[in-house]
mmCIF file of C-alpha atoms in Angstrom:
data_model
loop_
_atom_site.group_PDB
_atom_site.id
_atom_site.type_symbol
_atom_site.label_atom_id
_atom_site.label_comp_id
_atom_site.label_asym_id
_atom_site.label_seq_id
_atom_site.Cartn_x
_atom_site.Cartn_y
_atom_site.Cartn_z
ATOM 1 C CA SER Y 37 -19.248 26.542 48.314
ATOM 2 C CA LYS Y 38 -17.162 27.100 51.394
ATOM 3 C CA GLN Y 39 -14.762 24.355 52.422
ATOM 4 C CA PRO Y 40 -13.085 24.099 55.823
ATOM 5 C CA PHE Y 41 -9.291 24.080 55.948
ATOM 6 C CA ARG Y 42 -7.029 23.526 58.947
ATOM 7 C CA SER Y 43 -3.457 24.633 59.097
ATOM 8 C CA GLN Y 44 -0.787 24.640 61.751
ATOM 9 C CA TYR Y 45 -1.026 28.435 62.015
ATOM 10 C CA SER Y 46 -4.721 28.775 62.628
ATOM 11 C CA GLN Y 47 -7.553 26.772 63.929
ATOM 12 C CA GLN Y 48 -9.873 26.682 60.983
ATOM 13 C CA TYR Y 49 -10.868 28.979 58.173
ATOM 14 C CA TYR Y 50 -13.091 28.750 55.133
ATOM 15 C CA TYR Y 51 -12.216 29.399 51.538
ATOM 16 C CA SER Y 52 -14.150 29.511 48.276
ATOM 17 C CA GLU Y 53 -13.701 26.827 45.687
ATOM 18 C CA LEU Y 54 -14.274 26.981 41.975
ATOM 19 C CA SER Y 55 -14.007 23.915 39.740
ATOM 20 C CA ALA Y 56 -14.179 23.575 35.985
ATOM 21 C CA GLU Y 57 -14.103 20.649 33.586
ATOM 22 C CA PHE Y 58 -12.954 20.829 29.975
ATOM 23 C CA THR Y 59 -13.376 18.325 27.184
ATOM 24 C CA LEU Y 60 -10.836 18.834 24.430
ATOM 25 C CA THR Y 61 -11.193 17.335 20.991
ATOM 26 C CA ARG Y 62 -8.743 17.557 18.149
ATOM 27 C CA ASP Y 63 -9.608 17.762 14.492
ATOM 28 C CA HIS Y 64 -7.256 15.418 12.654
ATOM 29 C CA GLY Y 65 -8.004 16.920 9.253
ATOM 30 C CA TYR Y 66 -4.831 19.019 9.087
ATOM 31 C CA LEU Y 67 -2.507 16.085 9.776
ATOM 32 C CA TRP Y 68 -4.479 13.786 7.491
ATOM 33 C CA ASN Y 69 -4.435 16.221 4.561
ATOM 34 C CA ASN Y 70 -0.823 17.308 4.925
ATOM 35 C CA PHE Y 71 0.847 14.041 5.886
ATOM 36 C CA VAL Y 72 -1.102 10.797 5.595
ATOM 37 C CA GLY Y 73 -2.961 11.573 2.375
ATOM 38 C CA ILE Y 74 0.217 12.794 0.679
ATOM 39 C CA VAL Y 75 2.341 9.782 1.621
ATOM 40 C CA ILE Y 76 -0.394 7.398 0.486
ATOM 41 C CA LEU Y 77 -0.278 9.098 -2.917
ATOM 42 C CA PHE Y 78 3.489 8.649 -3.009
ATOM 43 C CA TYR Y 79 3.085 4.964 -2.160
ATOM 44 C CA VAL Y 80 0.707 4.698 -5.129
ATOM 45 C CA LEU Y 81 3.274 6.431 -7.354
ATOM 46 C CA SER Y 82 5.927 3.977 -6.199
ATOM 47 C CA TYR Y 83 3.539 1.069 -6.778
ATOM 48 C CA ILE Y 84 2.765 2.258 -10.319
ATOM 49 C CA GLY Y 85 6.520 2.237 -10.879
ATOM 50 C CA LEU Y 86 6.373 -1.563 -10.582
ATOM 51 C CA TYR Y 87 4.537 -1.590 -13.930
ATOM 52 C CA ILE Y 88 7.202 0.418 -15.762
ATOM 53 C CA ASP Y 89 9.444 -1.738 -17.948
ATOM 54 C CA VAL Y 90 12.619 -2.879 -16.180
ATOM 55 C CA ALA Y 91 14.703 -1.724 -19.143
ATOM 56 C CA ALA Y 92 13.462 1.856 -18.674
ATOM 57 C CA ALA Y 93 15.924 2.489 -15.855
ATOM 58 C CA PRO Y 94 15.545 6.296 -15.567
ATOM 59 C CA ALA Y 95 11.771 6.035 -15.217
ATOM 60 C CA ARG Y 96 11.959 3.190 -12.706
ATOM 61 C CA VAL Y 97 14.606 4.967 -10.640
ATOM 62 C CA ALA Y 98 12.575 8.192 -10.635
ATOM 63 C CA ALA Y 99 9.478 6.240 -9.558
ATOM 64 C CA GLY Y 100 11.489 4.887 -6.625
ATOM 65 C CA VAL Y 101 13.646 7.820 -5.562
ATOM 66 C CA ILE Y 102 11.149 10.689 -5.772
ATOM 67 C CA PRO Y 103 8.543 9.074 -3.458
ATOM 68 C CA ALA Y 104 11.261 8.012 -1.000
ATOM 69 C CA LEU Y 105 12.765 11.502 -0.804
ATOM 70 C CA THR Y 106 9.394 13.211 -0.546
ATOM 71 C CA THR Y 107 8.215 10.842 2.174
ATOM 72 C CA SER Y 108 11.450 11.398 4.071
ATOM 73 C CA ASN Y 109 10.910 15.148 3.759
ATOM 74 C CA LYS Y 110 7.333 14.779 5.048
ATOM 75 C CA MET Y 111 8.631 12.771 8.000
ATOM 76 C CA SER Y 112 11.010 15.618 8.876
ATOM 77 C CA ALA Y 113 8.185 18.140 8.555
ATOM 78 C CA LEU Y 114 6.023 16.017 10.845
ATOM 79 C CA ALA Y 115 8.788 15.788 13.428
ATOM 80 C CA SER Y 116 9.123 19.569 13.448
ATOM 81 C CA ALA Y 117 5.326 20.084 13.629
ATOM 82 C CA LEU Y 118 4.834 17.839 16.661
ATOM 83 C CA PRO Y 119 6.113 18.682 20.121
ATOM 84 C CA PRO Y 120 9.271 16.790 21.111
ATOM 85 C CA ILE Y 121 8.248 13.509 22.722
ATOM 86 C CA SER Y 122 10.203 10.410 23.649
ATOM 87 C CA TYR Y 123 7.685 7.874 22.380
ATOM 88 C CA GLY Y 124 6.371 6.964 18.962
ATOM 89 C CA THR Y 125 3.010 8.019 17.601
ATOM 90 C CA ARG Y 126 0.615 6.248 15.304
ATOM 91 C CA LEU Y 127 1.167 8.920 12.672
ATOM 92 C CA GLY Y 128 4.929 8.411 12.897
ATOM 93 C CA ALA Y 129 4.453 4.656 12.527
ATOM 94 C CA ILE Y 130 2.296 5.194 9.434
ATOM 95 C CA MET Y 131 4.987 7.401 7.908
ATOM 96 C CA ASP Y 132 7.733 4.872 8.760
ATOM 97 C CA PHE Y 133 5.739 2.007 7.260
ATOM 98 C CA ASN Y 134 5.017 4.005 4.128
ATOM 99 C CA LEU Y 135 8.717 4.757 3.644
ATOM 100 C CA LEU Y 136 9.545 1.083 4.231
ATOM 101 C CA MET Y 137 7.140 -0.026 1.495
ATOM 102 C CA ILE Y 138 8.543 2.524 -0.960
ATOM 103 C CA VAL Y 139 12.096 1.369 -0.227
ATOM 104 C CA ILE Y 140 11.035 -2.269 -0.680
ATOM 105 C CA HIS Y 141 9.713 -1.348 -4.155
ATOM 106 C CA PHE Y 142 13.033 0.253 -4.997
ATOM 107 C CA ILE Y 143 15.062 -2.717 -3.714
ATOM 108 C CA GLU Y 144 12.777 -5.019 -5.698
ATOM 109 C CA TYR Y 145 13.650 -3.038 -8.811
ATOM 110 C CA GLY Y 146 17.348 -3.569 -8.115
ATOM 111 C CA PHE Y 147 16.874 -7.332 -7.894
ATOM 112 C CA VAL Y 148 14.649 -7.523 -10.976
ATOM 113 C CA HIS Y 149 17.028 -5.350 -12.994
ATOM 114 C CA TRP Y 150 19.983 -7.550 -11.991
ATOM 115 C CA ALA Y 151 18.028 -10.706 -12.843
ATOM 116 C CA ALA Y 152 16.943 -9.371 -16.242
ATOM 117 C CA LYS Y 153 20.519 -8.442 -17.148
ATOM 118 C CA THR Y 154 21.786 -11.842 -15.988
ATOM 119 C CA VAL Y 155 19.149 -13.761 -17.955
ATOM 120 C CA LYS Y 156 19.812 -11.661 -21.056
ATOM 121 C CA ALA Y 157 23.585 -12.169 -20.786
ATOM 122 C CA GLU Y 158 23.097 -15.917 -20.336
ATOM 123 C CA ALA Y 159 20.881 -16.093 -23.426
ATOM 124 C CA ALA Y 160 23.532 -14.254 -25.447
ATOM 125 C CA LYS Y 161 26.205 -16.592 -24.068
ATOM 126 C CA LYS Y 162 24.184 -19.667 -25.089
ATOM 127 C CA GLN Y 163 23.987 -18.387 -28.663
ATOM 128 C CA ASP Y 164 27.770 -17.961 -28.779
ATOM 129 C CA VAL Y 165 28.450 -21.535 -27.615
ATOM 130 C CA GLU Y 166 28.481 -24.150 -30.338
ATOM 131 C CA GLY Y 167 25.797 -26.861 -30.280
ATOM 132 C CA GLY Y 168 27.758 -29.850 -28.920
ATOM 133 C CA GLU Y 169 30.004 -28.122 -26.396
ATOM 134 C CA VAL Y 170 29.276 -28.878 -22.708
ATOM 135 C CA ILE Y 171 30.139 -26.241 -20.148
ATOM 136 C CA VAL Y 172 30.793 -27.298 -16.565
ATOM 137 C CA GLU Y 173 30.005 -24.546 -14.111
ATOM 138 C CA PRO Y 174 30.732 -24.397 -10.366
ATOM 139 C CA GLY Y 175 27.897 -24.855 -7.865
ATOM 140 C CA TRP Y 176 27.759 -21.187 -6.851
ATOM 141 C CA ARG Y 177 27.445 -20.154 -10.493
ATOM 142 C CA ARG Y 178 24.575 -22.590 -11.023
ATOM 143 C CA PHE Y 179 22.838 -21.148 -7.924
ATOM 144 C CA TYR Y 180 23.471 -17.605 -9.192
ATOM 145 C CA ARG Y 181 21.917 -18.459 -12.559
ATOM 146 C CA LYS Y 182 18.886 -20.238 -11.057
ATOM 147 C CA ALA Y 183 18.304 -17.389 -8.585
ATOM 148 C CA ALA Y 184 18.383 -14.894 -11.469
ATOM 149 C CA HIS Y 185 15.842 -16.953 -13.438
ATOM 150 C CA PHE Y 186 13.570 -17.324 -10.400
ATOM 151 C CA ILE Y 187 13.697 -13.614 -9.572
ATOM 152 C CA HIS Y 188 13.174 -12.668 -13.206
ATOM 153 C CA ALA Y 189 10.147 -14.947 -13.479
ATOM 154 C CA TYR Y 190 8.368 -14.383 -10.147
ATOM 155 C CA LEU Y 191 9.526 -11.417 -8.038
ATOM 156 C CA GLU Y 192 7.923 -8.596 -10.026
ATOM 157 C CA LEU Y 193 4.551 -10.339 -10.257
ATOM 158 C CA THR Y 194 4.625 -11.351 -6.586
ATOM 159 C CA THR Y 195 5.443 -7.797 -5.500
ATOM 160 C CA ARG Y 196 2.668 -6.381 -7.661
ATOM 161 C CA ILE Y 197 0.154 -8.695 -5.993
ATOM 162 C CA LEU Y 198 1.361 -8.681 -2.387
ATOM 163 C CA SER Y 199 2.421 -5.056 -1.978
ATOM 164 C CA PRO Y 200 -1.049 -3.454 -2.010
ATOM 165 C CA ILE Y 201 -2.515 -6.286 0.066
ATOM 166 C CA VAL Y 202 0.128 -5.855 2.766
ATOM 167 C CA TYR Y 203 0.060 -2.055 2.543
ATOM 168 C CA PHE Y 204 -3.674 -1.560 2.900
ATOM 169 C CA THR Y 205 -4.018 -4.305 5.536
ATOM 170 C CA VAL Y 206 -1.397 -2.638 7.724
ATOM 171 C CA MET Y 207 -2.813 0.853 7.067
ATOM 172 C CA ILE Y 208 -6.288 -0.304 8.091
ATOM 173 C CA ALA Y 209 -4.792 -1.877 11.219
ATOM 174 C CA PHE Y 210 -3.094 1.441 12.055
ATOM 175 C CA CYS Y 211 -6.337 3.353 11.577
ATOM 176 C CA VAL Y 212 -8.517 0.938 13.560
ATOM 177 C CA LYS Y 213 -6.165 0.794 16.522
#
């Protein structure tokens, strides 16, 4: 169709107009398969590490370090695959959250390992002390001992229960958004 146009150089002239509309859709399969699916599997590996005996330090450390390093590597690969932008993306938030949960599992292992060693050392110390001897300990030492017993008794079980609940609730919230 011809549209009129006025300019300061001429009175009026007509020009042709062409318009086009495009609807673009993106298939998220590539990003899902190469990033989200992989980091979910590494979360599961880290979670399974919570069931490895605390005394098996090499296995527990491997179950914490390998998923953290691989997820960090995937985050770097994602950053290089996406165009440089100044704002966060949902995929980036999913990757960050996944790494956070894996690191929490690893920190939990550190606390549980410390508590198990402390409880074991205290039990050995009690056997060395003779029956009637009373030991007076400072307040901070009593807190230290009680904290170790509490962590040893409850932290591992609590993490095993709450971690998947929190993880999958947040992941569903990210996906529904």
